[in-house]
Every structure is written in C-alpha cells, then in structure tokens.
Short mmCIF file of C-alpha atoms in Angstrom, two decimals:
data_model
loop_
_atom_site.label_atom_id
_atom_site.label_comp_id
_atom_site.label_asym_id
_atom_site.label_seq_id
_atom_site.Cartn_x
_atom_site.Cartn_y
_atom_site.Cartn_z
CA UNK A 1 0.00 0.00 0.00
CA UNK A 2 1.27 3.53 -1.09
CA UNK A 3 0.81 6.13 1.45
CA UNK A 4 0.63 9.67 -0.13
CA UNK A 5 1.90 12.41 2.08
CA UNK A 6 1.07 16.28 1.17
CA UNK A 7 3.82 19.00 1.19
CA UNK A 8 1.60 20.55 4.01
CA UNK A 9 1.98 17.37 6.06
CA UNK A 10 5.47 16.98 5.38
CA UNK A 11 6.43 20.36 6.43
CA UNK A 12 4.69 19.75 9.80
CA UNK A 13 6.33 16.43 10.45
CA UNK A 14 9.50 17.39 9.74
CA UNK A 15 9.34 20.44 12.34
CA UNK A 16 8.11 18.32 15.06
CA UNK A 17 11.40 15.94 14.17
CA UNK A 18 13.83 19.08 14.18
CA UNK A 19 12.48 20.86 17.52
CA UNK A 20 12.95 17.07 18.86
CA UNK A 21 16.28 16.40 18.54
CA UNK A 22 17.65 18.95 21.34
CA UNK A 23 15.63 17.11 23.89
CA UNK A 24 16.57 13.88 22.19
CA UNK A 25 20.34 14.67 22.49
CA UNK A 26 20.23 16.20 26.24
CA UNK A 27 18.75 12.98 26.96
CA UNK A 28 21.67 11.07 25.19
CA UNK A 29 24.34 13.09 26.97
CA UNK A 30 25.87 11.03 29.69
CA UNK A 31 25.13 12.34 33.44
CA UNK A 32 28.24 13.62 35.08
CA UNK A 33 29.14 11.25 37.99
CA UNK A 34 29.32 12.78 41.69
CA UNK A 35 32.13 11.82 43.82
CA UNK A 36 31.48 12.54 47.64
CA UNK A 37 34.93 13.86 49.34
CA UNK A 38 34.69 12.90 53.07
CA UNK A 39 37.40 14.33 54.79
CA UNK A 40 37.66 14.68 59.02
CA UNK A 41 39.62 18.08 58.81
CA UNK A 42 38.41 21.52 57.18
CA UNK A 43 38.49 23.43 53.74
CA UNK A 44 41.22 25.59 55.02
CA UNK A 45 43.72 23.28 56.29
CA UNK A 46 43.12 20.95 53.19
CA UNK A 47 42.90 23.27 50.73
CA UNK A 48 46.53 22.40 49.03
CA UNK A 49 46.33 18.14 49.07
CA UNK A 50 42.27 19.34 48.05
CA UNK A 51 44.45 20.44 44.62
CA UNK A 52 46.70 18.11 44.51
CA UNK A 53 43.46 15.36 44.69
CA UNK A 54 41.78 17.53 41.34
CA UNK A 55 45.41 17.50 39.61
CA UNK A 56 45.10 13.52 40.10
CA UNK A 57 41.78 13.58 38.52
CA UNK A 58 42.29 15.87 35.87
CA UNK A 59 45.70 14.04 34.31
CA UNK A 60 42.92 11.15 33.85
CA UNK A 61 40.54 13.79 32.08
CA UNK A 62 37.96 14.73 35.15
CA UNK A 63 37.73 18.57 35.69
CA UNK A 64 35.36 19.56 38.60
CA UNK A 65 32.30 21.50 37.13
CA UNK A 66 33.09 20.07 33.73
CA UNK A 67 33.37 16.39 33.48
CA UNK A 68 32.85 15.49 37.25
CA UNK A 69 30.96 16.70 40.46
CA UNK A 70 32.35 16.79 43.86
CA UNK A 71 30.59 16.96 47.22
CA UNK A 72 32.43 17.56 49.93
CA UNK A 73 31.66 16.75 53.83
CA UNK A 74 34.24 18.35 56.38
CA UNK A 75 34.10 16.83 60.06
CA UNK A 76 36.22 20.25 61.38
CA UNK A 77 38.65 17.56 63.71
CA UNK A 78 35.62 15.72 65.46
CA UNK A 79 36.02 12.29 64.83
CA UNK A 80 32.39 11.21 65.93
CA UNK A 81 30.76 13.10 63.19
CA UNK A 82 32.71 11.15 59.98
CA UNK A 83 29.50 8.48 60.11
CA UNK A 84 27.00 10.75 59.73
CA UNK A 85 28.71 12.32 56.94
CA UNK A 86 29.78 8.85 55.48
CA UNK A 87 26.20 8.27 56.23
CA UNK A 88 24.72 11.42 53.73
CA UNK A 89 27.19 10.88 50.44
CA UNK A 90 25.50 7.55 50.69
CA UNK A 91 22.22 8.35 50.89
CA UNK A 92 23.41 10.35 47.69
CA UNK A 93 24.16 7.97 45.89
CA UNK A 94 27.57 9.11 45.17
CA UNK A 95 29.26 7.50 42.11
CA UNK A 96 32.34 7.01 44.61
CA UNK A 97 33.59 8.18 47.83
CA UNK A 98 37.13 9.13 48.90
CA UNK A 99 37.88 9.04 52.40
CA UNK A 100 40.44 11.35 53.40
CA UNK A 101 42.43 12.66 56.52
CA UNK A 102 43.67 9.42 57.99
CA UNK A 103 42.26 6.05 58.77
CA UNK A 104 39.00 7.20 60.98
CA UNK A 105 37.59 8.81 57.61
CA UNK A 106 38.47 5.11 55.40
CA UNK A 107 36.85 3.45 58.32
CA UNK A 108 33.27 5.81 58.49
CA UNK A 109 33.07 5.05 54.96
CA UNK A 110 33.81 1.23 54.73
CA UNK A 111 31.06 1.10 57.47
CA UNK A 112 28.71 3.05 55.54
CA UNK A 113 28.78 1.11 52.49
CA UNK A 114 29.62 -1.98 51.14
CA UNK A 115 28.60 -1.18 47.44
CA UNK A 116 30.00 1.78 46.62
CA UNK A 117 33.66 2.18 45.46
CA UNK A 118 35.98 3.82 47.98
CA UNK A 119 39.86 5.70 47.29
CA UNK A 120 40.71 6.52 51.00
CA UNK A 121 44.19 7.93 52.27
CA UNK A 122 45.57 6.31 55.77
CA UNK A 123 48.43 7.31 57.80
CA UNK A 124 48.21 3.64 58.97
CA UNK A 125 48.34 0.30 57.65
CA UNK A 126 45.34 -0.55 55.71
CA UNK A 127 45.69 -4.41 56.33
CA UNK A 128 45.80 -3.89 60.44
CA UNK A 129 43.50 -1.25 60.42
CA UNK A 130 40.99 -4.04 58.53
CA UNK A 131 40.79 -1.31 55.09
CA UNK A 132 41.26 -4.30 53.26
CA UNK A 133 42.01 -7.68 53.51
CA UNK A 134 45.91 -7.15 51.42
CA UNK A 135 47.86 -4.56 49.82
CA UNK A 136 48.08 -6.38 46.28
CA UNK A 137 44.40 -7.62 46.21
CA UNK A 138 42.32 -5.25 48.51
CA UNK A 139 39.06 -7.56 47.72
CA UNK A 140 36.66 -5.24 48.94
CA UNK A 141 34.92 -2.01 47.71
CA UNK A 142 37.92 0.16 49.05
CA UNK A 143 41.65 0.72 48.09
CA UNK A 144 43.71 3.90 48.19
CA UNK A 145 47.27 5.35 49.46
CA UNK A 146 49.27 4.71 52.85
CA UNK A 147 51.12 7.59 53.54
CA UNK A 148 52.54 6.33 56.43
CA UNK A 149 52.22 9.50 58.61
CA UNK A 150 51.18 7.39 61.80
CA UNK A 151 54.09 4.51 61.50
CA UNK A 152 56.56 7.67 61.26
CA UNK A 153 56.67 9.25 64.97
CA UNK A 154 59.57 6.76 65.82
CA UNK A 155 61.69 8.96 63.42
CA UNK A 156 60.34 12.52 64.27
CA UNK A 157 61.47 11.30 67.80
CA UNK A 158 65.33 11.01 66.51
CA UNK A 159 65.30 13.83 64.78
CA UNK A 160 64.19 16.15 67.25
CA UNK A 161 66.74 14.74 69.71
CA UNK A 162 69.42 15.82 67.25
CA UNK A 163 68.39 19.14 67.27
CA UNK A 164 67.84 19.36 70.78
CA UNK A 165 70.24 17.15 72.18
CA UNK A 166 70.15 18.47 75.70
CA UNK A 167 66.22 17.62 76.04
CA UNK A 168 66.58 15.00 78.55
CA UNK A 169 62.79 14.51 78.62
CA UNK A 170 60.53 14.70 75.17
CA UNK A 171 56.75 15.40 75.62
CA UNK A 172 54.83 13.31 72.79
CA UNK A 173 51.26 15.08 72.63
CA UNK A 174 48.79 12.12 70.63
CA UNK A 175 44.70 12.32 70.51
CA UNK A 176 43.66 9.75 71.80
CA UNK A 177 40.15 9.61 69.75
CA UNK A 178 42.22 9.12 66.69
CA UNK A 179 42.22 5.27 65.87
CA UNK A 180 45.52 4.64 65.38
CA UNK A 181 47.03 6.66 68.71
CA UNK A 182 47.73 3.10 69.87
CA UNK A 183 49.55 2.15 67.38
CA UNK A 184 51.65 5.65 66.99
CA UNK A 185 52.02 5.25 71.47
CA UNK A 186 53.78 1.95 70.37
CA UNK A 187 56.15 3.43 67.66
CA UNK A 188 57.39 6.41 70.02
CA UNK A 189 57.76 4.51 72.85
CA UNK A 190 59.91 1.65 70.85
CA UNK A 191 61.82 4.45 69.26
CA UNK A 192 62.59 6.14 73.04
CA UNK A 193 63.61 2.78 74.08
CA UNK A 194 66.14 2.50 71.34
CA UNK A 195 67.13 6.13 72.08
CA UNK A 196 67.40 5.69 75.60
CA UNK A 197 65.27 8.82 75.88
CA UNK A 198 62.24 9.71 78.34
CA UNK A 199 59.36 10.69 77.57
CA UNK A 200 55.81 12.14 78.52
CA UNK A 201 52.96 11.30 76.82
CA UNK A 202 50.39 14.39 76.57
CA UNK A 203 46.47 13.65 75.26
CA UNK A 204 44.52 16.42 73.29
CA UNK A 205 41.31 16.60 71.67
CA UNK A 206 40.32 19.86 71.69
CA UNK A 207 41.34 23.27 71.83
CA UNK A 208 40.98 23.54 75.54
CA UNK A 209 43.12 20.41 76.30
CA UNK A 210 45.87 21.52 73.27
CA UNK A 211 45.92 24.42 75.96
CA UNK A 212 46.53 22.73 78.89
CA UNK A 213 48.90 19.93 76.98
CA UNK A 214 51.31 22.87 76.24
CA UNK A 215 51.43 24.42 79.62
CA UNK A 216 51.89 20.93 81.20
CA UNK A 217 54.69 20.67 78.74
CA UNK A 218 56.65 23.35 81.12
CA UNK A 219 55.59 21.89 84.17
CA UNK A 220 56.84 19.06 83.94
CA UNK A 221 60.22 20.59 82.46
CA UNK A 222 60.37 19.23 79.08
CA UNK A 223 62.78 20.38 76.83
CA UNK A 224 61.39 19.59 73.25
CA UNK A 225 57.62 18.02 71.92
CA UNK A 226 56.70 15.68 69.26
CA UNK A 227 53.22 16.24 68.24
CA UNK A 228 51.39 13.21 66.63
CA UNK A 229 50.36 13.14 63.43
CA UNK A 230 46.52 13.75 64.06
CA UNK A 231 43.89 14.84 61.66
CA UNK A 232 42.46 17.24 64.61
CA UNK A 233 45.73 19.13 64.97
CA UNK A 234 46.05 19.65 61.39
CA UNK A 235 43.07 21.40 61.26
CA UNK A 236 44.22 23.57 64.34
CA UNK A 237 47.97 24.08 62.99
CA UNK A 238 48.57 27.60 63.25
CA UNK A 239 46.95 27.51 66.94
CA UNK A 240 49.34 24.43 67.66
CA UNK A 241 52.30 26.38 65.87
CA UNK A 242 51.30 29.73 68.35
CA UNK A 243 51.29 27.60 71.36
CA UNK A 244 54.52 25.98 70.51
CA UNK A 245 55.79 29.94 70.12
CA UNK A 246 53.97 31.14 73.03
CA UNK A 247 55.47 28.92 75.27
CA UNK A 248 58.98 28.50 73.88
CA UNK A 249 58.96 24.85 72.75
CA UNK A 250 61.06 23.70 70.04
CA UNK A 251 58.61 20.96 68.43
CA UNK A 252 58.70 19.03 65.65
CA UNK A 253 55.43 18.21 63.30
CA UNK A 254 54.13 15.43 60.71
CA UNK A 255 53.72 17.83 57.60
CA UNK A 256 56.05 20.31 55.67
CA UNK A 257 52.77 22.96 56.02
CA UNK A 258 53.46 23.00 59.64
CA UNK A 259 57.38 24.14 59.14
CA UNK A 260 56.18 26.30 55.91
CA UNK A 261 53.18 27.71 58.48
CA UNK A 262 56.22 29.09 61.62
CA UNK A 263 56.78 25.40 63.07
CA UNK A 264 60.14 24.44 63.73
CA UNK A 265 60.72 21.55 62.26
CA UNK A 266 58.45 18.40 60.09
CA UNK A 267 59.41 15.10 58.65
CA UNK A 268 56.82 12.65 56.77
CA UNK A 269 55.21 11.93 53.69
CA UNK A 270 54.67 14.31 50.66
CA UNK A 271 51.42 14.39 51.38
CA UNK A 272 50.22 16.65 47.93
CA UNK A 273 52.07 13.58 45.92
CA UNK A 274 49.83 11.24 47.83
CA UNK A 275 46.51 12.97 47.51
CA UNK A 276 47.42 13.43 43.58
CA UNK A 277 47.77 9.64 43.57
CA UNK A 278 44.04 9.59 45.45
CA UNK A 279 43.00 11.68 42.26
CA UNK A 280 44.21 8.76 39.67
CA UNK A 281 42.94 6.16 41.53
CA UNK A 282 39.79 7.50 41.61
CA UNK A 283 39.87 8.76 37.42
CA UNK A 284 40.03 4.70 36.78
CA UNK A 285 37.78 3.77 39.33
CA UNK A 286 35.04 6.01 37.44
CA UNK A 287 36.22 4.73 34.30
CA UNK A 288 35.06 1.15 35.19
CA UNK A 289 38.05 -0.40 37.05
CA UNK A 290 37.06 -1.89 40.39
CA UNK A 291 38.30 -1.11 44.16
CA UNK A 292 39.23 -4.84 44.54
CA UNK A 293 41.90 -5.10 42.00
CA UNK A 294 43.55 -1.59 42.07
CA UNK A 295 46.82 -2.74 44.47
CA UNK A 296 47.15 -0.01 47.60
CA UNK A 297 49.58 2.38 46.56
CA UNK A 298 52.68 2.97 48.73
CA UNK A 299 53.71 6.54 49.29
CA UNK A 300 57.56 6.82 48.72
CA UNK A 301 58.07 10.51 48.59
CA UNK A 302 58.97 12.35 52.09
CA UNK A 303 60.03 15.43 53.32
CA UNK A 304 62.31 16.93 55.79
CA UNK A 305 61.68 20.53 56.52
CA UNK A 306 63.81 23.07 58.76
CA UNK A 307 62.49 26.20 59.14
CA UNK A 308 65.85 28.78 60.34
CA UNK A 309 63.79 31.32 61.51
CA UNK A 310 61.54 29.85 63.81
CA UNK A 311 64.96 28.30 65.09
CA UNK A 312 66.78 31.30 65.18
CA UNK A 313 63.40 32.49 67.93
CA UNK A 314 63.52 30.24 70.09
CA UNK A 315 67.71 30.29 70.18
CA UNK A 316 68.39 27.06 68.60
CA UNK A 317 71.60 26.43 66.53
CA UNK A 318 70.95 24.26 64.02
CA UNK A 319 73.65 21.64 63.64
CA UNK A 320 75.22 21.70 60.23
CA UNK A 321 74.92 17.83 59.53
CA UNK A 322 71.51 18.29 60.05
CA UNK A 323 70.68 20.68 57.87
CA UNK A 324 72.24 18.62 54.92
CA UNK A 325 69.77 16.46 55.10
CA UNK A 326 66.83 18.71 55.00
CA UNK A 327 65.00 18.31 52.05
CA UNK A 328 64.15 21.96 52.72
CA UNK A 329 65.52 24.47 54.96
CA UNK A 330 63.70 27.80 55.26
CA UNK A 331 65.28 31.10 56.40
#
C-alpha cells in the first residue's frame, strides 16, 4: 500500500522531528558522575592536598564543574561526626567516595557502604587497620594510598633529639580519639627505648586540652615536643604552631605545612604527591576499574623541613649535619 503524504503534512512532520532532537540529544548526553569527598579536617587546612586530589583527577581527564561533580563533607577535627557524613554521600548515591584525613575517615566510609567504590588515604596500615584484607588484592569495595604519617613518629622522635640534644625529657602530645594513637604510642615509645630517651605522653582533643597539653609541657620541664600526626591538629595548625611559640617549645610536626606555616621543624610523607595519587585512583575507578583489583599504593616521597627562623626564635643552633639532610631548609 502507497501512502501519499502532502507537502503541508510533510512540512509539519518534519518540524516536530527538528524541535525534537535537542531534547533527544540532552537525553543522550551522559550524566556527570558525583564523587562525595569525606574528609575529618576543614576546607582551610586541606585546601593544598584538596588540589593536589583535582590535579590527580584531571591528568585522567575529570575537571570539577566540567566532566565530574564533587561533594564535599568536612568533620572540622571531630572524629564522631565522619559516620553521619559517610552516612549522607550515601544516601546520595555518590558515584564514589574518597575518604580522606587518615584512617577514621576510610573506616566511616567502609562502614557506611559496602557497594560503593571507595579511594581513601591512611596514615596507617590498611591491612591492620581491617581497610582491606591485602595490599596487592584489597578484595573489597575500598583501596587507596598509605602515607605512612602514623608509623613515622619513631623517626620525628630522633630527629628532634638531634636538634635538641640536651632535652633530657621529650613530651609526645597524641589524641587519643584518633584510631591509630595506639599504634603511633607503640612506635614512640619503641623508638625512646632505642634512644634511651624519656618521655611524657600528653592527650589532646580539643582546643581547651591543646591548651593545657602545652602548659603541662613546662611543668613538667620538658625540653622539646613531638606532636602526633593527628587529623584534629592539622586542622588547628597555626593555633598548635602559636602555642609551641607562646610557650617557647622547640617541636617538631608530621607535615612540611606545619614548618612552611612558623613550626620548627616536620618530617613525613609528601602528602600533595599522595593525595594526587588519590585523584588517579579514583579517574580509573570512574572509568570502570574496580576497588578490589587496584593494588594499595605505597607513598615513597617524604620530606624533611627546617624552618631557620623559627629556630633562630627560640635560640636554637641548628647543627650543620643536620641541615644537609633537610630536604628543605627555610630562612
């Protein structure tokens, strides 16, 4: 049968077809996946591994705004609210979640959900702190980077005791609602062993206690502090760094922002390379590669950082050996 269609008709048709196809190709356009960023410190204090973690993602083609979405959820240092943030990027429906600012953010996350891919960052290892089940074949929903920051206190111990050699007692100030204070208690307390060095161990969780941890610091007539590497007093660092000042303490710190920032001294992990690494991990993961074979990356990048000037304040000589070895010294 021959169906006979006037120019009229035609016409009509073919404007209904044209005025169509925009609708028809937004619908065809591919919706932009939303990654949730769960992090336990805040904007400020993150803002420079925050760039490093969008330079990861856009050497794998992601640009934020552009080709990807990202929601973020800051816990400001208080531990107990990471769940209920883990808690809302789920009910989101995020396309993937990365859990930064040591392990308490991995572990709010892995508890939230058991579907949803997860890139976290931990200062700890993954395996103990039951991340995933092994480095090389994480198995779960979850891999990411260990940056080592909490296995590293045994080190920032020896290094302070070079500078301040006369320090015949260290304070060590740890938080002890941080998960993996046990585990750094351990480290320093092998390390002062080794050293034959005292020690006093000083708790902190808020601003308050930082307080009182720095004046207790002089009571008892230590000569030098170690303070833990601790989500929490990253996201208080220049308060930390104007105690430390305040009350005439040469301490040393897990991250080069703390030196760069007025602190004397920092040693640990390049903590920008790591987050960038976060970024890549999590480009493949939204490409279609899955959590359970991506291996947990190993940070191998770290920094020693000097800063002269603070030195030069608080009438420390800095021994010339020691300096050498600074990956950075700043005057």
């Amino acid at each position: 049968m021959t169906v006979t269609i006037g120019r009229r008709e035609l016409l009509i048709a073919l404007g209904g077809t044209v005025a169509a196809w925009p609708l028809a190709a937004r619908a065809q356009q591919p919706t932009m996946p939303v990654v949730g960023f769960l992090n336990s410190t805040s904007p400020s204090a993150w803002k420079p591994y925050v760039d490093a973690f969008r330079q990861g993602l856009n050497e794998a083609g992601y640009v934020e705004g552009r080709t990807v979405s990202i929601e973020y959820r800051w816990a400001e240092g208080r531990y107990k609210n990471l769940p209920l943030l883990a808690a809302e990027l789920v009910r989101r429906k995020v396309a993937l979640i990365v859990a930064t600012g040591g392990s308490a953010t991995a572990l709010a996350a892995t508890a939230a959900t058991k579907t949803i891919p997860i890139v976290f960052s931990s200062g700890v290892d993954p395996v103990e702190a039951g991340l995933v089940a092994s480095l090389n074949r994480p198995g779960g929903n979850a891999t990411g980077v260990n940056l080592f920051v909490g296995q590293m206190e045994g080190k920032r111990l020896g290094l302070l005791r070079e500078l301040v050699p006369t320090a015949t007692l260290i304070a060590v100030l740890l938080n002890p609602n941080n998960p993996p204070a046990a585990t750094q208690l351990k480290n320093v307390q092998e390390a002062a062993r080794a050293l034959d060095q005292q020690i006093h161990i000083l708790h902190a969780s808020s601003e308050a206690e930082l307080e009182a941890a720095f004046a207790t610091v002089r009571q008892v007539g230590a000569g030098a502090l170690l303070v833990g590497a601790d989500a929490f007093f990253n996201s208080r660092r220049t308060y930390i760094i104007a105690l430390a000042a305040r009350h005439g303490i040469p301490a040393i710190y897990e991250q080069r922002e703390f030196a760069v920032a007025g602190g004397l001294m920092s040693h640990g992990t390049n903590v920008s390379d790591g987050y960038r690494q976060v970024g890549i991990y999590a480009a493949r993961i939204l490409k279609g590669e899955k959590p359970a074979d991506l291996p947990v990356m190993q940070s191998t990048k770290f920094e020693f950082v000097i800063n002269l000037t603070s030195a030069k304040a608080l009438g420390i000589v800095v021994p010339p050996m020691l300096s050498a070895r600074a990956d950075e010294v700043i005057e």
